[in-house]
Amino acid sequence: MNQADSPTTPEFSRRNFLRFLGRGGAAVAAASLLRPLGLAEASPASRPTPRRSATGLPFTPIQPTSKDELVLADGFQYKLLASWGDSIHSRGDSFGYNNDYTRFLPLQGQDNNNGLLWVNHESTHPIFVGGRTFSQRPTREQVIKEQYSVGGSILRIQRKNQEAPWEIVHNHRLNRRLHARTPIPLVTSRPIAGKRVALGTLANCSGGQTPWGNILTCEENYDEFYNEIVINKGKRTYRDPVSYFGWETQFPMPPEHYGWVVEINPLTGQAKKLTALGRFAHEGATVVQAKDGRCVVYMGDDTNNQCIYKFIAARPGTLEEGELFVADVARGRWVSLDIQKQAVLKKRYKDQTDVLIHARPAAHLVGGTPMDRPEDIEVDPKTKHIYVSLTNNKSKGNYFGSILKLEEENNDFLAMQFKASTFLPGGPKSGFACPDNLSFDRAGNLWVMTDISSSALNQYPYRPYGNNGLFYIPLRGPQAGKAFQVASAPVEAELTGLSFSNDGSTLFLSVQGVGSRSRSLKDTSSHWPLGGTHAPKPSVVTIQGPALKALLRQS
Ligand code: FEO
Ligand code: CA
Ligand code: CA
Ligand code: CA
């Protein structure tokens, strides 16, 4: 979701900036992370179209465009798999709104033409879902409709053979919705805001998968639904007069019940909120296994000047307990958020649960480095290097963002030291702006999706980049580190949640936020995917084709 213009964006702290720059002997050259982005360079010369023969790639990259279409390079074709409101089960379950993270899950005893697809539903829309305008406070019935539209979908999908289109097996017993009305236990040592069970999951942006086959779905901009709590002179009050969606006006759920990573068993739908991983605007949760079998999870807090985190599980096979660390990027070290190890936390918070609820301010107290909106994180399966999207930070004059690379000491996920460097800056040089979602294909090449805020698309300084896009970046060979555009999103949309089928032959892609700035059902800014005068619908598509096949063969 586009969050760059969020009213919650804090001003960049000059003190933090100076502190960041002033750390001598840093493992990273601060200048490489804080690349100044003068707007003078904001206007790239129109990108030359490299011909296939010139790139050695099996497709000709597309040019930026503002078309209201999912435009793909030759050799890639898309098909709709699921759109907002599609029935997935006759018991009344339908596909949610603003699909984001996707993950294909093979089923035991089944071939590559069968599986489950998990899909996040990040946000709702007052006009298309609630049937109200942005300025209208919702009725109880409207909130209930909107609550149902977020969370996640589990879809049983199949195809006849590798060339055939994927389809949802309608009414399959494994088809299921989790949403903002599903009761979900909090894994916690004590009640949070008086309870051990939260009502629902929401703001489900990106996610991850555990080695035991469960899904992690991440609650990102939770404050848009039930507001946020601040403690003012010892009193617990709402931060804003009313939140973006205003649900708290009908259902005053405790904001502390949201902003967590949620683990879900896709076969049973059983869910739990993993409080040990901290509470903040969780973009995603990228899980790797350390050499001793324990899981390590890398996470970004997608807000201006917020931090990058890593969680090390206490034992193999579970994420319920462990230690949370924040990245001091300037010094190249992970800093513990364990109250027993940090006097400054012990002084401020009453127990570890309190630290986890307030992980964001706690991270700053122990020296976490404020970053430029850390969004998706992926680990290169070949080198174990960690790639982090830093989308942008307009408050610091960073309009185009960058991709940061972290290298753990000795490539050990348990290391307490790392090296950081800019892998690729966004902007005229690379040809993309505002990197957000990342995915590795099985050949070890990087796919990047951009998130230019819908209110800024096709305007200065983003005009040359057209609509949001999908880019392919080879990491090896003569084109290593160059970005080639594969797809362009429809009007106001963001391409997110790219994942691959088990055999790599199909790419699942979410198209969300389409026509998000529409004024009414009769006056919509997009008509994708149905065209004509139809209202826009966020949808998941499958992408197949000879270019994808050749790419994976080639690498
Ligand atoms: Fe939901 Fe940070 O994107
Ligand atoms: Ca985003
Ligand atoms: Ca995102
Ligand atoms: Ca990803």
Short mmCIF file of C-alpha atoms in Angstrom, two decimals, residues 155-463:
data_model
loop_
_atom_site.label_atom_id
_atom_site.label_comp_id
_atom_site.label_asym_id
_atom_site.label_seq_id
_atom_site.Cartn_x
_atom_site.Cartn_y
_atom_site.Cartn_z
CA LEU A 155 -7.38 -20.99 -2.47
CA ARG A 156 -7.13 -24.56 -3.73
CA ILE A 157 -5.84 -24.11 -7.29
CA GLN A 158 -5.10 -26.51 -10.13
CA ARG A 159 -4.28 -26.67 -13.83
CA LYS A 160 -4.53 -29.53 -16.32
CA ASN A 161 -0.88 -29.37 -17.37
CA GLN A 162 2.06 -26.97 -17.36
CA GLU A 163 0.69 -25.02 -20.34
CA ALA A 164 -2.91 -24.82 -19.10
CA PRO A 165 -4.34 -21.90 -17.08
CA TRP A 166 -4.64 -22.14 -13.30
CA GLU A 167 -8.13 -22.19 -11.84
CA ILE A 168 -9.64 -22.04 -8.37
CA VAL A 169 -11.33 -25.27 -7.33
CA HIS A 170 -14.58 -23.69 -6.28
CA ASN A 171 -16.11 -25.05 -3.07
CA HIS A 172 -12.99 -27.05 -2.17
CA ARG A 173 -12.91 -27.79 1.57
CA LEU A 174 -9.51 -26.07 1.89
CA ASN A 175 -10.79 -22.77 0.45
CA ARG A 176 -11.02 -20.38 3.35
CA ARG A 177 -11.03 -16.75 4.42
CA LEU A 178 -9.38 -15.22 7.46
CA HIS A 179 -10.41 -11.62 8.03
CA ALA A 180 -10.79 -8.86 10.57
CA ARG A 181 -13.62 -10.70 12.33
CA THR A 182 -11.72 -13.98 12.84
CA PRO A 183 -10.73 -14.45 16.52
CA ILE A 184 -6.96 -14.97 16.72
CA PRO A 185 -5.01 -15.78 19.92
CA LEU A 186 -2.06 -13.63 20.91
CA VAL A 187 1.01 -15.71 21.83
CA THR A 188 1.95 -13.72 24.90
CA SER A 189 3.14 -14.20 28.46
CA ARG A 190 0.38 -11.90 29.76
CA PRO A 191 -2.85 -10.37 28.44
CA ILE A 192 -2.47 -7.43 26.06
CA ALA A 193 -4.97 -4.61 26.64
CA GLY A 194 -6.73 -7.06 28.96
CA LYS A 195 -7.11 -9.93 26.48
CA ARG A 196 -5.32 -12.95 25.07
CA VAL A 197 -7.40 -13.12 21.89
CA ALA A 198 -7.57 -10.42 19.20
CA LEU A 199 -10.51 -9.85 16.89
CA GLY A 200 -9.15 -10.50 13.43
CA THR A 201 -6.14 -9.65 11.34
CA LEU A 202 -5.85 -6.61 9.08
CA ALA A 203 -3.41 -4.49 7.05
CA ASN A 204 -1.93 -7.74 5.71
CA CYS A 205 0.84 -6.47 3.49
CA SER A 206 3.65 -8.90 2.72
CA GLY A 207 4.61 -12.09 4.51
CA GLY A 208 6.76 -15.17 4.59
CA GLN A 209 6.74 -18.90 5.04
CA THR A 210 8.10 -21.11 7.81
CA PRO A 211 10.11 -24.27 7.07
CA TRP A 212 7.18 -26.24 8.54
CA GLY A 213 4.86 -24.92 5.83
CA ASN A 214 2.95 -22.23 7.71
CA ILE A 215 2.30 -18.78 6.33
CA LEU A 216 3.35 -15.55 8.00
CA THR A 217 1.08 -12.62 7.21
CA CYS A 218 2.22 -9.19 8.35
CA GLU A 219 0.03 -6.45 9.80
CA GLU A 220 1.42 -3.22 8.36
CA ASN A 221 -0.60 0.03 8.50
CA TYR A 222 -2.79 -1.18 11.35
CA ASP A 223 -3.30 2.34 12.64
CA GLU A 224 -5.55 3.09 9.62
CA PHE A 225 -8.27 0.80 10.99
CA TYR A 226 -8.63 1.12 14.78
CA ASN A 227 -6.33 4.13 15.30
CA GLU A 228 -3.19 4.04 17.48
CA ILE A 229 -2.76 4.43 21.22
CA VAL A 230 -0.55 7.02 22.86
CA ILE A 231 0.06 7.38 26.55
CA ASN A 232 -0.47 11.01 27.50
CA LYS A 233 0.29 11.98 31.13
CA GLY A 234 -0.28 8.36 32.12
CA LYS A 235 -3.58 8.21 30.20
CA ARG A 236 -4.19 5.86 27.29
CA THR A 237 -5.75 7.85 24.40
CA TYR A 238 -6.13 7.64 20.62
CA ARG A 239 -3.34 9.27 18.65
CA ASP A 240 -5.65 10.69 15.94
CA PRO A 241 -9.16 12.17 16.27
CA VAL A 242 -10.33 9.39 13.94
CA SER A 243 -8.38 6.79 11.96
CA TYR A 244 -8.29 6.61 8.13
CA PHE A 245 -11.02 3.96 7.89
CA GLY A 246 -12.65 4.97 11.18
CA TRP A 247 -13.56 1.45 12.33
CA GLU A 248 -12.98 2.38 15.98
CA THR A 249 -16.04 4.62 15.79
CA GLN A 250 -18.17 1.45 15.66
CA PHE A 251 -15.89 -1.21 17.17
CA PRO A 252 -13.34 0.25 19.61
CA MET A 253 -10.90 -2.67 19.44
CA PRO A 254 -7.56 -2.15 21.26
CA PRO A 255 -4.95 -0.92 18.73
CA GLU A 256 -2.36 -3.00 20.65
CA HIS A 257 -3.97 -6.11 19.18
CA TYR A 258 -2.69 -5.18 15.71
CA GLY A 259 0.73 -4.59 14.15
CA TRP A 260 1.95 -8.16 14.68
CA VAL A 261 3.18 -11.02 12.51
CA VAL A 262 0.48 -13.69 12.28
CA GLU A 263 1.32 -17.37 11.70
CA ILE A 264 -1.30 -19.43 9.87
CA ASN A 265 -1.58 -23.13 9.16
CA PRO A 266 -2.94 -23.09 5.60
CA LEU A 267 -4.46 -26.57 5.91
CA THR A 268 -6.50 -25.84 9.04
CA GLY A 269 -6.74 -22.04 9.05
CA GLN A 270 -5.48 -22.04 12.63
CA ALA A 271 -3.82 -18.69 13.34
CA LYS A 272 -1.79 -17.02 16.12
CA LYS A 273 -0.20 -13.61 16.58
CA LEU A 274 3.53 -13.93 17.26
CA THR A 275 4.19 -11.09 19.68
CA ALA A 276 7.87 -12.04 20.12
CA LEU A 277 8.53 -10.53 16.67
CA GLY A 278 7.49 -7.08 17.89
CA ARG A 279 4.75 -4.65 16.99
CA PHE A 280 5.28 -2.07 14.26
CA ALA A 281 4.23 -1.47 10.62
CA HIS A 282 5.38 -4.94 9.55
CA GLU A 283 5.94 -5.00 5.81
CA GLY A 284 6.99 -8.65 5.60
CA ALA A 285 8.77 -11.46 7.44
CA THR A 286 11.49 -13.27 5.52
CA VAL A 287 12.41 -16.56 7.18
CA VAL A 288 15.74 -18.35 6.81
CA GLN A 289 17.22 -21.22 8.76
CA ALA A 290 20.46 -20.76 10.69
CA LYS A 291 23.07 -23.51 10.79
CA ASP A 292 21.75 -24.76 14.14
CA GLY A 293 18.25 -25.19 12.71
CA ARG A 294 16.68 -22.18 14.39
CA CYS A 295 14.75 -19.72 12.24
CA VAL A 296 15.88 -16.17 11.68
CA VAL A 297 13.34 -13.62 10.43
CA TYR A 298 14.25 -10.34 8.71
CA MET A 299 11.63 -7.57 8.86
CA GLY A 300 11.17 -3.94 7.82
CA ASP A 301 9.04 -1.27 9.53
CA ASP A 302 7.56 0.61 6.58
CA THR A 303 7.45 4.20 7.74
CA ASN A 304 9.82 7.10 7.17
CA ASN A 305 12.80 6.90 9.52
CA GLN A 306 11.90 3.51 10.98
CA CYS A 307 14.11 0.47 11.35
CA ILE A 308 15.14 -2.96 10.07
CA TYR A 309 14.77 -5.88 12.51
CA LYS A 310 15.87 -9.47 12.86
CA PHE A 311 14.36 -12.10 15.11
CA ILE A 312 16.26 -15.21 16.20
CA ALA A 313 14.01 -18.01 17.39
CA ALA A 314 14.77 -19.65 20.74
CA ARG A 315 14.46 -23.17 19.33
CA PRO A 316 14.12 -24.92 15.96
CA GLY A 317 10.56 -25.45 14.73
CA THR A 318 8.89 -22.45 16.40
CA LEU A 319 8.72 -18.66 16.24
CA GLU A 320 6.81 -18.26 19.48
CA GLU A 321 9.87 -17.36 21.55
CA GLY A 322 13.19 -15.77 20.72
CA GLU A 323 15.17 -12.54 20.71
CA LEU A 324 14.37 -9.43 18.70
CA PHE A 325 17.18 -7.23 17.38
CA VAL A 326 17.21 -3.90 15.57
CA ALA A 327 19.78 -2.93 12.95
CA ASP A 328 22.30 -0.26 13.82
CA VAL A 329 23.16 0.11 10.15
CA ALA A 330 25.75 2.81 10.67
CA ARG A 331 27.84 0.55 12.93
CA GLY A 332 26.92 -2.68 11.19
CA ARG A 333 25.59 -4.42 14.30
CA TRP A 334 22.39 -5.98 15.57
CA VAL A 335 21.20 -4.55 18.90
CA SER A 336 19.07 -6.62 21.26
CA LEU A 337 15.64 -5.49 22.40
CA ASP A 338 15.75 -7.82 25.41
CA ILE A 339 14.75 -5.85 28.50
CA GLN A 340 17.14 -7.92 30.62
CA LYS A 341 20.09 -6.80 28.48
CA GLN A 342 19.19 -3.13 28.03
CA ALA A 343 19.08 -0.86 31.07
CA VAL A 344 17.48 1.88 29.00
CA LEU A 345 14.52 -0.41 28.25
CA LYS A 346 14.24 -1.59 31.84
CA LYS A 347 13.91 2.01 32.93
CA ARG A 348 11.17 2.82 30.40
CA TYR A 349 9.06 -0.35 30.09
CA LYS A 350 7.44 -2.57 32.71
CA ASP A 351 8.18 -5.94 31.07
CA GLN A 352 9.26 -7.57 27.80
CA THR A 353 5.68 -7.61 26.51
CA ASP A 354 5.58 -3.84 27.01
CA VAL A 355 8.82 -3.53 24.97
CA LEU A 356 7.34 -5.67 22.19
CA ILE A 357 4.10 -3.63 22.08
CA HIS A 358 6.20 -0.47 21.78
CA ALA A 359 8.99 -2.01 19.67
CA ARG A 360 9.31 1.10 17.50
CA PRO A 361 10.26 3.65 20.19
CA ALA A 362 12.22 0.94 22.02
CA ALA A 363 14.29 0.33 18.88
CA HIS A 364 15.23 3.99 18.69
CA LEU A 365 16.16 4.01 22.39
CA VAL A 366 18.76 1.27 21.86
CA GLY A 367 20.28 2.86 18.74
CA GLY A 368 18.35 1.42 15.77
CA THR A 369 19.14 3.37 12.62
CA PRO A 370 16.27 5.36 11.07
CA MET A 371 15.94 4.19 7.46
CA ASP A 372 14.10 5.39 4.35
CA ARG A 373 10.94 3.26 4.64
CA PRO A 374 12.28 -0.31 4.83
CA GLU A 375 9.76 -2.46 2.96
CA ASP A 376 10.30 -5.91 1.51
CA ILE A 377 13.36 -8.03 2.34
CA GLU A 378 14.60 -11.09 0.45
CA VAL A 379 17.62 -13.33 0.91
CA ASP A 380 19.61 -14.35 -2.18
CA PRO A 381 19.38 -18.15 -2.13
CA LYS A 382 22.86 -18.43 -3.69
CA THR A 383 24.94 -15.88 -1.74
CA LYS A 384 22.83 -15.47 1.43
CA HIS A 385 23.05 -11.70 0.98
CA ILE A 386 20.03 -9.83 2.29
CA TYR A 387 18.32 -7.30 0.05
CA VAL A 388 16.13 -4.60 1.60
CA SER A 389 13.92 -2.19 -0.31
CA LEU A 390 14.18 1.35 1.01
CA THR A 391 11.22 2.83 -0.83
CA ASN A 392 11.83 6.56 -0.39
CA ASN A 393 11.87 9.25 2.23
CA LYS A 394 10.56 12.53 0.97
CA SER A 395 11.23 14.16 4.34
CA LYS A 396 14.94 13.64 3.60
CA GLY A 397 14.72 14.55 -0.09
CA ASN A 398 14.99 10.90 -1.12
CA TYR A 399 12.33 10.55 -3.81
CA PHE A 400 13.44 7.40 -5.60
CA GLY A 401 14.60 5.04 -2.86
CA SER A 402 17.20 2.29 -3.22
CA ILE A 403 17.88 -1.37 -2.59
CA LEU A 404 20.20 -1.97 0.34
CA LYS A 405 22.39 -5.07 0.64
CA LEU A 406 23.29 -6.56 4.02
CA GLU A 407 26.00 -9.20 4.35
CA GLU A 408 26.05 -10.99 7.69
CA GLU A 409 29.51 -11.71 9.09
CA ASN A 410 30.70 -15.05 7.66
CA ASN A 411 27.30 -15.29 5.92
CA ASP A 412 25.96 -16.54 9.24
CA PHE A 413 22.33 -15.55 9.92
CA LEU A 414 23.07 -15.67 13.66
CA ALA A 415 25.89 -13.09 13.36
CA MET A 416 25.73 -9.91 15.39
CA GLN A 417 27.74 -7.92 12.83
CA PHE A 418 27.02 -7.16 9.19
CA LYS A 419 28.19 -5.05 6.28
CA ALA A 420 25.75 -2.76 4.49
CA SER A 421 25.99 -1.14 1.08
CA THR A 422 23.66 0.24 -1.55
CA PHE A 423 23.03 -2.46 -4.13
CA LEU A 424 21.08 -0.26 -6.53
CA PRO A 425 19.74 3.27 -6.22
CA GLY A 426 16.30 4.06 -7.61
CA GLY A 427 16.15 6.95 -10.06
CA PRO A 428 17.39 7.85 -13.52
CA LYS A 429 20.42 5.56 -13.43
CA SER A 430 18.54 2.34 -12.70
CA GLY A 431 15.29 3.37 -14.45
CA PHE A 432 12.93 2.48 -11.58
CA ALA A 433 11.61 4.54 -8.70
CA CYS A 434 10.47 3.52 -5.20
CA PRO A 435 11.31 -0.19 -4.94
CA ASP A 436 8.98 -2.15 -2.66
CA ASN A 437 8.26 -5.86 -3.18
CA LEU A 438 11.18 -8.15 -4.00
CA SER A 439 11.28 -11.80 -5.07
CA PHE A 440 14.02 -14.18 -6.09
CA ASP A 441 13.33 -16.70 -8.82
CA ARG A 442 14.84 -20.13 -8.47
CA ALA A 443 17.69 -19.14 -10.78
CA GLY A 444 18.71 -16.53 -8.18
CA ASN A 445 17.66 -13.40 -10.07
CA LEU A 446 15.79 -10.55 -8.47
CA TRP A 447 12.34 -9.25 -9.37
CA VAL A 448 11.42 -5.80 -8.07
CA MET A 449 8.03 -4.12 -7.91
CA THR A 450 7.74 -0.38 -7.46
CA ASP A 451 5.42 1.62 -5.22
CA ILE A 452 5.22 5.21 -6.33
CA SER A 453 2.39 6.67 -4.27
CA SER A 454 -0.85 6.74 -6.29
CA SER A 455 -1.15 10.49 -5.67
CA ALA A 456 2.31 11.07 -7.17
CA LEU A 457 2.24 8.74 -10.18
CA ASN A 458 2.92 10.41 -13.52
CA GLN A 459 3.69 13.72 -11.84
CA TYR A 460 6.96 15.49 -11.22
CA PRO A 461 9.43 14.00 -10.37
CA TYR A 462 7.93 10.61 -11.22
CA ARG A 463 6.52 11.42 -14.68
#
